Short mmCIF file of C-alpha atoms and ligand atoms in Angstrom, two decimals:
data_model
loop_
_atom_site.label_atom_id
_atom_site.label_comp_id
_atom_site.label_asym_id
_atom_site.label_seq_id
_atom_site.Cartn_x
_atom_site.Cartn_y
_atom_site.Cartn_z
CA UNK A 1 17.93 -29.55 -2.27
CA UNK A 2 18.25 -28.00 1.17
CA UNK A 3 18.76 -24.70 2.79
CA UNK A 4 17.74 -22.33 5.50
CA UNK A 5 14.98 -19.87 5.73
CA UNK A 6 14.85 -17.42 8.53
CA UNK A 7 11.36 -16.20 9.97
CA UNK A 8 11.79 -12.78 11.22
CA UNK A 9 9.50 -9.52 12.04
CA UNK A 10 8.57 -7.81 14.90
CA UNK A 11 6.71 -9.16 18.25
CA UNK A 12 3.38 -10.86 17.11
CA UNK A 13 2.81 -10.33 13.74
CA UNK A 14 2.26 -14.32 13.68
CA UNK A 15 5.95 -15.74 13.26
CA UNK A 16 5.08 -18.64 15.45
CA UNK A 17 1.39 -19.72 13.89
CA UNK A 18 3.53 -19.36 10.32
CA UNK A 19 6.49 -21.42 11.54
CA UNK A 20 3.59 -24.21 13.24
CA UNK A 21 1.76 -23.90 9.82
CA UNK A 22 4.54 -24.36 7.58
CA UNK A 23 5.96 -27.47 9.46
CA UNK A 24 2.12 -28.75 9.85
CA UNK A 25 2.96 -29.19 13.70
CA UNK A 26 2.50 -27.17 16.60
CA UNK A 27 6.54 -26.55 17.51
CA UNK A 28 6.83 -23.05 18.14
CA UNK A 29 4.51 -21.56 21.41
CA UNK A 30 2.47 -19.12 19.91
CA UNK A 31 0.22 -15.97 22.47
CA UNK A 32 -1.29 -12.77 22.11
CA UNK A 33 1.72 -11.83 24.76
CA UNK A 34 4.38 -10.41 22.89
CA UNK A 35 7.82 -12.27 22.97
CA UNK A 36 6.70 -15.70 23.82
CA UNK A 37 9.09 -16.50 21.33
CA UNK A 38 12.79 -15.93 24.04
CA UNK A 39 14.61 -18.55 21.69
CA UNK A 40 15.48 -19.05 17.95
CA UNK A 41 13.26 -22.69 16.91
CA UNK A 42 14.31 -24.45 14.66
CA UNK A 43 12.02 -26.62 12.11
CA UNK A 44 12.78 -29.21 9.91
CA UNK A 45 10.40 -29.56 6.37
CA UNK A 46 11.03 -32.45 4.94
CA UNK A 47 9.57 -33.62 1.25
CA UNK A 48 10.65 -36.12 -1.37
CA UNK A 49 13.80 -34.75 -2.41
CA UNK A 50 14.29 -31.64 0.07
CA UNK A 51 14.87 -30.58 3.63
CA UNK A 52 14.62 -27.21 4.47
CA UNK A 53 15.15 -25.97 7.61
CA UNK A 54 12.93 -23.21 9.28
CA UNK A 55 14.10 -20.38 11.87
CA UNK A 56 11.64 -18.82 14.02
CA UNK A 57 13.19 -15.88 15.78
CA UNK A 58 12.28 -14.01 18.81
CA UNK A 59 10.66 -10.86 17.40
CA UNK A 60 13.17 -7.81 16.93
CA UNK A 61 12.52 -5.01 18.64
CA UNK A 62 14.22 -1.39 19.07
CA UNK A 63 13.76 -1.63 23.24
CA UNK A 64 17.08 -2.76 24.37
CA UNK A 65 16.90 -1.50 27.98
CA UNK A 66 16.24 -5.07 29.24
CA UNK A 67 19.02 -7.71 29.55
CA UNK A 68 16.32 -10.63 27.87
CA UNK A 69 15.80 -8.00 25.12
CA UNK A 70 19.09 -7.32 23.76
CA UNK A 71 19.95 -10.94 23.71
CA UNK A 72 16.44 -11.68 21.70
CA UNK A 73 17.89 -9.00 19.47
CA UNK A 74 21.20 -10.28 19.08
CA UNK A 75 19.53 -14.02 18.43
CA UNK A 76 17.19 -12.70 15.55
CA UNK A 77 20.08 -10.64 13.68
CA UNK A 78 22.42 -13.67 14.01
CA UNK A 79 19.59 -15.83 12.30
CA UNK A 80 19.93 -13.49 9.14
CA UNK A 81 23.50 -14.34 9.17
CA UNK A 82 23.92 -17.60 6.86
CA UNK A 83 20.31 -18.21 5.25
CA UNK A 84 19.01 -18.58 1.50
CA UNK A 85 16.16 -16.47 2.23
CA UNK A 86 14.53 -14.23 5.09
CA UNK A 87 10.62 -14.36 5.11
CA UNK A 88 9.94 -10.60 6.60
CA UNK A 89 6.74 -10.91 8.50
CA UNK A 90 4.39 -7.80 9.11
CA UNK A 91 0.72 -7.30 9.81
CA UNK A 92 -1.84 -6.21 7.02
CA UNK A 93 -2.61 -2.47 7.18
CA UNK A 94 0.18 -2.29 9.90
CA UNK A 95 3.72 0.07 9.60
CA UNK A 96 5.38 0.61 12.97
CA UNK A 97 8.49 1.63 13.45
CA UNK A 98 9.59 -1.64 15.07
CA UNK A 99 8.70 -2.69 11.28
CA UNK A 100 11.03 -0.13 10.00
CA UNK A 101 14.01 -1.17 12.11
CA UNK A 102 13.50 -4.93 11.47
CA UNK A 103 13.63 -4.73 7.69
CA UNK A 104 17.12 -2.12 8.29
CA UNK A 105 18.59 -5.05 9.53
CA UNK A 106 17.18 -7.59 7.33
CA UNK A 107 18.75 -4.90 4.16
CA UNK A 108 21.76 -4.73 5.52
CA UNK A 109 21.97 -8.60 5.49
CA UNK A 110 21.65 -8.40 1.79
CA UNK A 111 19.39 -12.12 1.37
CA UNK A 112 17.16 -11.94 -0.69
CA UNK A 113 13.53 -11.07 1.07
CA UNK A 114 9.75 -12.39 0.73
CA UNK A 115 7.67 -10.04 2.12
CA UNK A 116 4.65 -12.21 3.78
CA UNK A 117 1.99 -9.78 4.66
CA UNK A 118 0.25 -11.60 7.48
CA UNK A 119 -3.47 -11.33 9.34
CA UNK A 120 -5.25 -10.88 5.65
CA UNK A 121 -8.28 -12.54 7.94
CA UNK A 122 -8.88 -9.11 10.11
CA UNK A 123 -9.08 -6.82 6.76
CA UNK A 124 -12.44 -5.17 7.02
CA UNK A 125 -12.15 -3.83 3.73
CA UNK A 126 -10.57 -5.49 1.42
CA UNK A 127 -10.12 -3.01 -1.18
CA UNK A 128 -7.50 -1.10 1.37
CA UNK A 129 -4.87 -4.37 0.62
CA UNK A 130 -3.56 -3.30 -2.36
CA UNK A 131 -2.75 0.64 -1.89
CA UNK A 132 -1.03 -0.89 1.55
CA UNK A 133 1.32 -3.52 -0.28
CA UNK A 134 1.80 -0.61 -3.41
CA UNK A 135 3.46 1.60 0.00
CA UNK A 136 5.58 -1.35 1.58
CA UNK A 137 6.36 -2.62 -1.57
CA UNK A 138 8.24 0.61 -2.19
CA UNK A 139 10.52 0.18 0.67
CA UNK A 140 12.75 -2.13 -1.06
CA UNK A 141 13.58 -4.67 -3.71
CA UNK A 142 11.43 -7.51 -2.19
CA UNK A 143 11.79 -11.06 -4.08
CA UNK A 144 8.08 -11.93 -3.14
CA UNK A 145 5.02 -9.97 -1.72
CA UNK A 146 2.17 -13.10 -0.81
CA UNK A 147 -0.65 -11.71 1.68
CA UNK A 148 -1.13 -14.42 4.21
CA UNK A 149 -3.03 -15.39 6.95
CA UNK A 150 -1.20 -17.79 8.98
CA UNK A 151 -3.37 -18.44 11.62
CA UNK A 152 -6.68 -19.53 9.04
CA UNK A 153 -3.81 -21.18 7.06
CA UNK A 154 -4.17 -18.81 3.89
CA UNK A 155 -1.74 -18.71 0.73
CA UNK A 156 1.19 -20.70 2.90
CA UNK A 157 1.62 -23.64 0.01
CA UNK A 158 2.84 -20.82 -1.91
CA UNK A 159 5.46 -19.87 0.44
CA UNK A 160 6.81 -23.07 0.29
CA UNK A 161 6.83 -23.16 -3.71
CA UNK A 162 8.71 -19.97 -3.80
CA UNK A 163 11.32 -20.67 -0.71
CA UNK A 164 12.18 -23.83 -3.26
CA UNK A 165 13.37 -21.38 -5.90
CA UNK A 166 16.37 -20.05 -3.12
CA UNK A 167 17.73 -23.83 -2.36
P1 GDP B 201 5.03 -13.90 16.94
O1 GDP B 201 5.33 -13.11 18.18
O2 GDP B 201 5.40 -13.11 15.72
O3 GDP B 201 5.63 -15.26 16.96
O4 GDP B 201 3.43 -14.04 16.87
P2 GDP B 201 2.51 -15.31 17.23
O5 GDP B 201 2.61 -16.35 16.18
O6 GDP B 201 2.77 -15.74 18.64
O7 GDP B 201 1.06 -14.64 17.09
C1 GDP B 201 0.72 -13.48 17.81
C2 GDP B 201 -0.80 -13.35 17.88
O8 GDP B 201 -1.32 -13.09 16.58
C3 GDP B 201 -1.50 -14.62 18.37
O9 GDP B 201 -2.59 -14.23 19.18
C4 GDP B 201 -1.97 -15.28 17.09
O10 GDP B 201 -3.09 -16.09 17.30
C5 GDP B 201 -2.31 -14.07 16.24
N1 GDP B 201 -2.22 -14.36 14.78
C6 GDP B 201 -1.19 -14.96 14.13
N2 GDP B 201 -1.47 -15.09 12.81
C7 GDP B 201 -2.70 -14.56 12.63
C8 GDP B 201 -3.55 -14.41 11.46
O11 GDP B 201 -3.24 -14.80 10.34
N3 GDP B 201 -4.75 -13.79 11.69
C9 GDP B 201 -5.14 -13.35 12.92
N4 GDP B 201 -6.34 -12.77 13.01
N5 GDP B 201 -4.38 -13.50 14.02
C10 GDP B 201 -3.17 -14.09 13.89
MG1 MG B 202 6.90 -16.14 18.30
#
């Protein structure tokens, strides 16, 4: 089995610590500077009987004044173009409207989405979590909702499990 899964969301939700977690290596620069990410990375999983490669895009963003943004932009909506699955990446507690625009592109790509909700870590109270995820959730059909934290290293085996079911 093999395929490709594209990381996308908007600047610092945690692509980059995901992508580095995922692929158990430190590959893609991570910073509390927004786009640190200026390139797609790419990153190879390999297991027994699968390779699966791993996007990480420069975050999306709706700023296109700047030459280096649009081309981030137009290097994170061409990732979406021929992958099995898109793992949407937003913060816990978090809606923006840079959120909003990222996941009108990711609908119009039609894959089929896991919705990773990310920084779990910085919830004060937890009990907020689930009214959150009931409101996103309700934004569209998503194939998977898993709360993460990718920087402690939270709930990412099951990423992996479910990205298996799109190969
Ligand atoms: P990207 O722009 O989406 O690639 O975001 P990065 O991976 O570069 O992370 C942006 C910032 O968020 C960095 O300071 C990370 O250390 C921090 N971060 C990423 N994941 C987590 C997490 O699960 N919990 C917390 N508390 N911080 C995180
Ligand atoms: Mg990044």
């Amino acid at each position: 089995k093999c395929g490709l899964v594209a990381i996308v969301g908007r600047p610092n939700v945690g692509k980059s610590t995901l992508m580095n977690h995922i692929l158990e290596q430190k590959i893609s620069i991570t910073s509390k500077k927004p786009q640190t990410t200026r390139h797609r990375i790419l990153g190879i999983h390999t297991e027994a009987n699968e390779q699966v490669i791993y996007v990480d895009t420069p975050g999306l963003h709706k700023e296109e004044k700047r030459a280096i943004n649009k081309l981030m932009n137009r290097a994170a909506s061409s990732a979406l173009g021929d992958v099995e699955v898109v793992l949407f990446v937003i913060e816990a507690m978090k809606w923006y409207e840079d959120d909003e625009m990222v996941l009108s592109k990711i609908k119009r790509s039609k894959k089929p989405v896991m919705l990773l909700v990310n920084k779990v870590d910085e919830i004060k109270d937890k009990e907020t979590l689930m009214p959150f995820l009931q409101k996103i959730a309700a934004l569209h059909d998503f194939a998977e909702i898993i709360p993460i934290s990718a920087e402690k290293g939270t709930n990412i085996e099951p990423i992996k499990e479910k990205v298996r079911d799109y190969l």
